[in-house]
CSV table of C-alpha atoms and ligand atoms in Angstrom, one decimal:
chain,number,residue,atom,x,y,z
A,1,MET,CA,22.0,-36.6,143.0
A,2,ASP,CA,22.5,-35.9,146.7
A,3,ASN,CA,24.6,-39.0,147.6
A,4,ALA,CA,27.8,-39.7,149.3
A,5,SER,CA,29.7,-39.9,146.0
A,6,GLN,CA,28.8,-36.3,145.1
A,7,ARG,CA,29.5,-34.9,148.5
A,8,CYS,CA,33.0,-36.5,148.5
A,9,GLY,CA,33.6,-35.4,144.9
A,10,ARG,CA,34.5,-38.8,143.8
A,11,PRO,CA,32.7,-42.1,143.3
A,12,ASN,CA,32.1,-44.2,146.4
A,13,ALA,CA,29.9,-47.3,146.6
A,14,ARG,CA,29.2,-49.9,149.1
A,15,LEU,CA,30.2,-53.4,148.4
A,16,LEU,CA,27.8,-56.3,148.6
A,17,ALA,CA,29.6,-59.6,148.3
A,18,VAL,CA,27.4,-62.0,146.3
A,19,SER,CA,27.7,-65.4,148.0
A,20,LYS,CA,25.4,-67.6,146.0
A,21,THR,CA,26.9,-71.1,145.5
A,22,ARG,CA,29.6,-70.3,148.1
A,23,SER,CA,29.9,-72.3,151.3
A,24,ALA,CA,29.4,-70.9,154.8
A,25,ALA,CA,33.2,-71.4,155.3
A,26,ALA,CA,34.0,-69.3,152.2
A,27,ILE,CA,31.7,-66.6,153.5
A,28,ALA,CA,33.2,-66.7,157.0
A,29,ALA,CA,36.7,-66.3,155.5
A,30,MET,CA,35.6,-63.2,153.6
A,31,ALA,CA,33.9,-61.9,156.7
A,32,ALA,CA,37.2,-62.3,158.5
A,33,CYS,CA,38.7,-59.8,156.0
A,34,GLY,CA,36.1,-57.3,157.1
A,35,GLN,CA,33.3,-57.8,154.6
A,36,GLN,CA,30.0,-57.5,156.4
A,37,ALA,CA,27.2,-57.5,153.7
A,38,PHE,CA,26.4,-60.6,151.7
A,39,GLY,CA,23.9,-61.2,148.9
A,40,GLU,CA,22.0,-64.5,148.2
A,41,ASN,CA,19.7,-65.3,145.3
A,42,TYR,CA,17.7,-68.2,146.8
A,43,VAL,CA,15.9,-68.2,150.1
A,44,GLN,CA,16.3,-72.0,150.4
A,45,GLU,CA,20.0,-71.9,149.8
A,46,ALA,CA,20.6,-68.9,152.1
A,47,LEU,CA,18.7,-70.1,155.2
A,48,PRO,CA,21.3,-72.7,156.4
A,49,LYS,CA,24.2,-70.3,155.7
A,50,ILE,CA,22.5,-67.5,157.6
A,51,GLU,CA,21.9,-69.9,160.5
A,52,ALA,CA,25.4,-71.3,160.5
A,53,LEU,CA,27.0,-67.8,160.5
A,54,ARG,CA,24.5,-66.2,163.0
A,55,GLY,CA,27.3,-65.4,165.5
A,56,LEU,CA,29.2,-63.2,163.0
A,57,GLY,CA,26.6,-60.4,162.9
A,58,LEU,CA,26.5,-60.3,159.1
A,59,GLU,CA,24.0,-58.3,157.0
A,60,TRP,CA,22.1,-60.5,154.5
A,61,HIS,CA,20.5,-59.2,151.3
A,62,LEU,CA,18.1,-61.1,149.1
A,63,ILE,CA,19.0,-60.3,145.5
A,64,GLY,CA,17.1,-63.1,143.6
A,65,HIS,CA,13.5,-63.1,142.5
A,66,LEU,CA,11.2,-63.6,145.4
A,67,GLN,CA,8.2,-65.9,145.1
A,68,SER,CA,5.2,-64.9,147.3
A,69,ASN,CA,5.2,-68.2,149.1
A,70,LYS,CA,8.8,-67.5,150.3
A,71,ALA,CA,8.0,-64.0,151.5
A,72,GLU,CA,7.5,-65.1,155.1
A,73,GLN,CA,10.9,-66.9,155.3
A,74,ALA,CA,12.6,-63.9,153.6
A,75,ALA,CA,11.0,-61.4,156.0
A,76,VAL,CA,12.3,-63.3,159.0
A,77,ALA,CA,15.8,-64.2,157.8
A,78,PHE,CA,17.1,-61.3,155.7
A,79,ASP,CA,18.0,-57.7,156.6
A,80,TRP,CA,17.4,-56.4,153.1
A,81,VAL,CA,15.2,-57.5,150.2
A,82,GLN,CA,16.4,-55.9,147.0
A,83,THR,CA,13.9,-57.5,144.7
A,84,LEU,CA,10.6,-56.0,145.8
A,85,ASP,CA,8.8,-55.6,142.5
A,86,ARG,CA,5.0,-55.9,143.1
A,87,LEU,CA,2.4,-54.8,145.6
A,88,LYS,CA,1.7,-58.3,146.7
A,89,LEU,CA,5.2,-58.5,148.1
A,90,VAL,CA,4.8,-55.2,150.0
A,91,THR,CA,1.9,-56.7,151.9
A,92,ALA,CA,3.4,-60.1,152.4
A,93,LEU,CA,6.8,-58.9,153.6
A,94,ALA,CA,5.2,-56.3,155.9
A,95,LYS,CA,2.9,-58.8,157.4
A,96,HIS,CA,5.6,-61.3,158.2
A,97,ARG,CA,8.5,-59.0,159.4
A,98,PRO,CA,8.7,-59.9,163.1
A,99,ASP,CA,8.2,-57.0,165.6
A,100,SER,CA,11.3,-58.2,167.4
A,101,LEU,CA,13.5,-57.1,164.4
A,102,SER,CA,14.1,-53.7,163.0
A,103,PRO,CA,12.0,-52.8,159.9
A,104,LEU,CA,13.0,-54.8,156.8
A,105,ASN,CA,15.1,-52.7,154.4
A,106,VAL,CA,13.8,-52.9,150.9
A,107,LEU,CA,14.8,-51.8,147.4
A,108,ILE,CA,12.3,-51.6,144.5
A,109,GLN,CA,13.7,-53.8,141.7
A,110,VAL,CA,13.1,-52.0,138.3
A,111,ASN,CA,13.1,-53.7,135.0
A,112,ILE,CA,15.0,-50.9,133.3
A,113,ASP,CA,15.8,-52.4,129.9
A,114,ASP,CA,15.4,-56.2,129.9
A,115,GLU,CA,12.2,-57.1,128.0
A,116,ALA,CA,12.9,-60.8,128.4
A,117,SER,CA,13.1,-60.7,132.2
A,118,LYS,CA,9.9,-61.2,134.2
A,119,SER,CA,11.6,-59.7,137.3
A,120,GLY,CA,11.4,-56.1,138.2
A,121,CYS,CA,8.6,-53.6,137.9
A,122,HIS,CA,8.1,-51.2,135.0
A,123,PRO,CA,9.6,-47.8,135.7
A,124,ASP,CA,6.1,-46.3,135.7
A,125,GLU,CA,5.1,-48.5,138.7
A,126,VAL,CA,7.9,-47.3,141.0
A,127,ALA,CA,6.1,-44.2,142.4
A,128,ALA,CA,3.1,-46.2,143.6
A,129,LEU,CA,5.2,-49.0,145.0
A,130,ALA,CA,7.3,-46.5,146.9
A,131,VAL,CA,4.2,-44.9,148.5
A,132,ALA,CA,2.8,-48.3,149.4
A,133,ILE,CA,6.1,-49.2,151.1
A,134,THR,CA,6.3,-46.0,153.2
A,135,HIS,CA,2.8,-46.8,154.5
A,136,GLU,CA,4.1,-50.0,156.1
A,137,PRO,CA,5.9,-49.5,159.4
A,138,ARG,CA,7.5,-52.9,159.2
A,139,LEU,CA,9.3,-51.9,155.9
A,140,HIS,CA,12.0,-49.3,155.4
A,141,LEU,CA,12.3,-48.0,151.8
A,142,ARG,CA,16.0,-47.6,151.0
A,143,GLY,CA,16.0,-47.1,147.3
A,144,LEU,CA,16.2,-48.9,143.9
A,145,MET,CA,17.9,-51.9,142.4
A,146,ALA,CA,18.4,-53.0,138.8
A,147,ILE,CA,19.9,-55.8,136.8
A,148,PRO,CA,20.4,-54.4,133.3
A,149,ALA,CA,20.3,-56.8,130.4
A,150,PRO,CA,23.7,-58.5,129.8
A,151,ALA,CA,24.7,-56.5,126.8
A,152,PRO,CA,28.2,-56.9,125.3
A,153,ASP,CA,28.0,-53.3,124.5
A,154,MET,CA,29.0,-51.2,127.5
A,155,GLN,CA,27.3,-48.1,126.1
A,156,ARG,CA,24.0,-49.9,126.4
A,157,ARG,CA,24.6,-50.8,130.0
A,158,ARG,CA,25.7,-47.3,130.7
A,159,SER,CA,22.5,-45.9,129.3
A,160,ALA,CA,20.5,-48.3,131.5
A,161,PHE,CA,22.5,-47.2,134.6
A,162,ARG,CA,21.9,-43.6,133.7
A,163,ALA,CA,18.2,-44.2,133.4
A,164,MET,CA,18.2,-45.7,136.8
A,165,THR,CA,20.1,-42.7,138.3
A,166,ALA,CA,17.4,-40.4,136.8
A,167,LEU,CA,14.7,-42.6,138.3
A,168,PHE,CA,16.4,-42.6,141.6
A,169,THR,CA,16.7,-38.8,141.6
A,170,ALA,CA,13.0,-38.5,140.9
A,171,VAL,CA,12.0,-41.0,143.7
A,172,HIS,CA,14.4,-39.2,146.0
A,173,MET,CA,12.5,-35.9,145.6
A,174,ARG,CA,9.4,-37.6,147.1
A,175,HIS,CA,11.3,-39.8,149.5
A,176,PRO,CA,14.4,-37.9,150.6
A,177,GLY,CA,15.3,-40.7,153.1
A,178,ILE,CA,16.3,-43.1,150.4
A,179,ASP,CA,20.1,-43.6,150.1
A,180,THR,CA,20.7,-46.7,148.0
A,181,LEU,CA,21.0,-47.4,144.2
A,182,SER,CA,22.1,-51.0,143.8
A,183,MET,CA,23.5,-51.7,140.3
A,184,GLY,CA,26.7,-53.1,138.8
A,185,MET,CA,28.2,-56.6,139.0
A,186,SER,CA,31.7,-58.0,138.4
A,187,GLU,CA,31.7,-57.1,134.7
A,188,ASP,CA,30.4,-53.6,134.8
A,189,PHE,CA,30.7,-52.2,138.3
A,190,VAL,CA,33.1,-49.4,137.3
A,191,ALA,CA,30.6,-48.1,134.8
A,192,ALA,CA,27.8,-48.5,137.3
A,193,ILE,CA,29.7,-46.4,140.0
A,194,GLU,CA,30.6,-43.8,137.4
A,195,GLU,CA,26.9,-43.5,136.5
A,196,GLY,CA,25.7,-43.2,140.1
A,197,ALA,CA,25.5,-46.6,141.9
A,198,THR,CA,25.8,-46.4,145.7
A,199,MET,CA,26.0,-50.2,146.1
A,200,VAL,CA,27.6,-52.8,143.8
A,201,ARG,CA,26.8,-56.5,143.9
A,202,ILE,CA,30.0,-58.5,143.2
A,203,GLY,CA,30.3,-62.3,143.1
A,204,SER,CA,32.9,-63.8,140.8
A,205,ALA,CA,35.4,-60.9,141.0
A,206,LEU,CA,35.6,-61.5,144.7
A,207,PHE,CA,35.2,-65.2,145.2
A,208,GLY,CA,36.4,-66.4,141.8
A,209,ALA,CA,34.4,-67.9,138.9
A,210,ARG,CA,31.3,-69.9,139.9
A,211,GLN,CA,30.9,-73.4,138.6
A,212,PRO,CA,29.5,-73.0,135.1
A,213,LYS,CA,25.8,-73.9,135.2
A,214,THR,CA,22.7,-72.3,133.9
A,215,GLU,CA,21.1,-70.3,136.7
A,216,PRO,CA,17.4,-70.2,136.7
A,217,ALA,CA,15.8,-66.7,136.8
A,218,ALA,CA,13.8,-67.6,140.0
B,301,PLP,C1,25.0,-63.4,140.7
B,301,PLP,C2,24.5,-62.0,140.8
B,301,PLP,C3,25.4,-60.9,141.0
B,301,PLP,C4,26.9,-61.1,141.0
B,301,PLP,O1,27.3,-61.5,139.7
B,301,PLP,P1,28.9,-61.5,139.4
B,301,PLP,O2,28.9,-61.4,137.9
B,301,PLP,O3,29.4,-62.8,139.9
B,301,PLP,O4,29.6,-60.4,140.1
B,301,PLP,C5,24.9,-59.6,141.2
B,301,PLP,N1,23.5,-59.4,141.2
B,301,PLP,C6,22.6,-60.4,141.1
B,301,PLP,C7,21.2,-60.1,141.1
B,301,PLP,C8,23.1,-61.7,140.8
B,301,PLP,O5,22.2,-62.7,140.6
């Protein structure tokens, strides 16, 4: 894969700080340490934080499942949407991305191995989605994202990461401008980077454990 990791001869991935459940003050403290990119799961939770921290020039990524009726708010408030997984969202995000902002960066979320999850498209759908995105001037296709099933067995996760890297390489041949493969979280980011991630999404390993609560998928 032609990415920065290979050119440098060693793994090298961008860090996305996952700030769901964290206060604006906690995010500001991390931004003061030099962290610029933050990931949020819920549009409703993110909007007030984005507003409160507007002066800091941070980069906001939506990493949670996006309902179509929230696409307008997401297209206005976020810099990246990592969870584009269906044609309907391509149209909705493109329609609502304001002309005053640069094109919205998007990743196609792929359901690489989690039969139980309703988020993410099937790997076979990626090629058509990628073409649809490149036809929209208000969207900028940056790459792929995946959340492999939480398997205790690290080999299973590695094979999911490897499958994503193969898919990324295939999409890159058609769309050489893409540069981002977002995969790996606190528990498995080392394996993800070794298998080809260019961006890891880290929450608890940065901010500390979240309050234990069941997090809805949406
Ligand atoms: C919560 C979340 C993360 C971060 O998880 P940690 O285990 O806290 O690092 C990464 N990606 C997505 C999509 C998430 O929902």
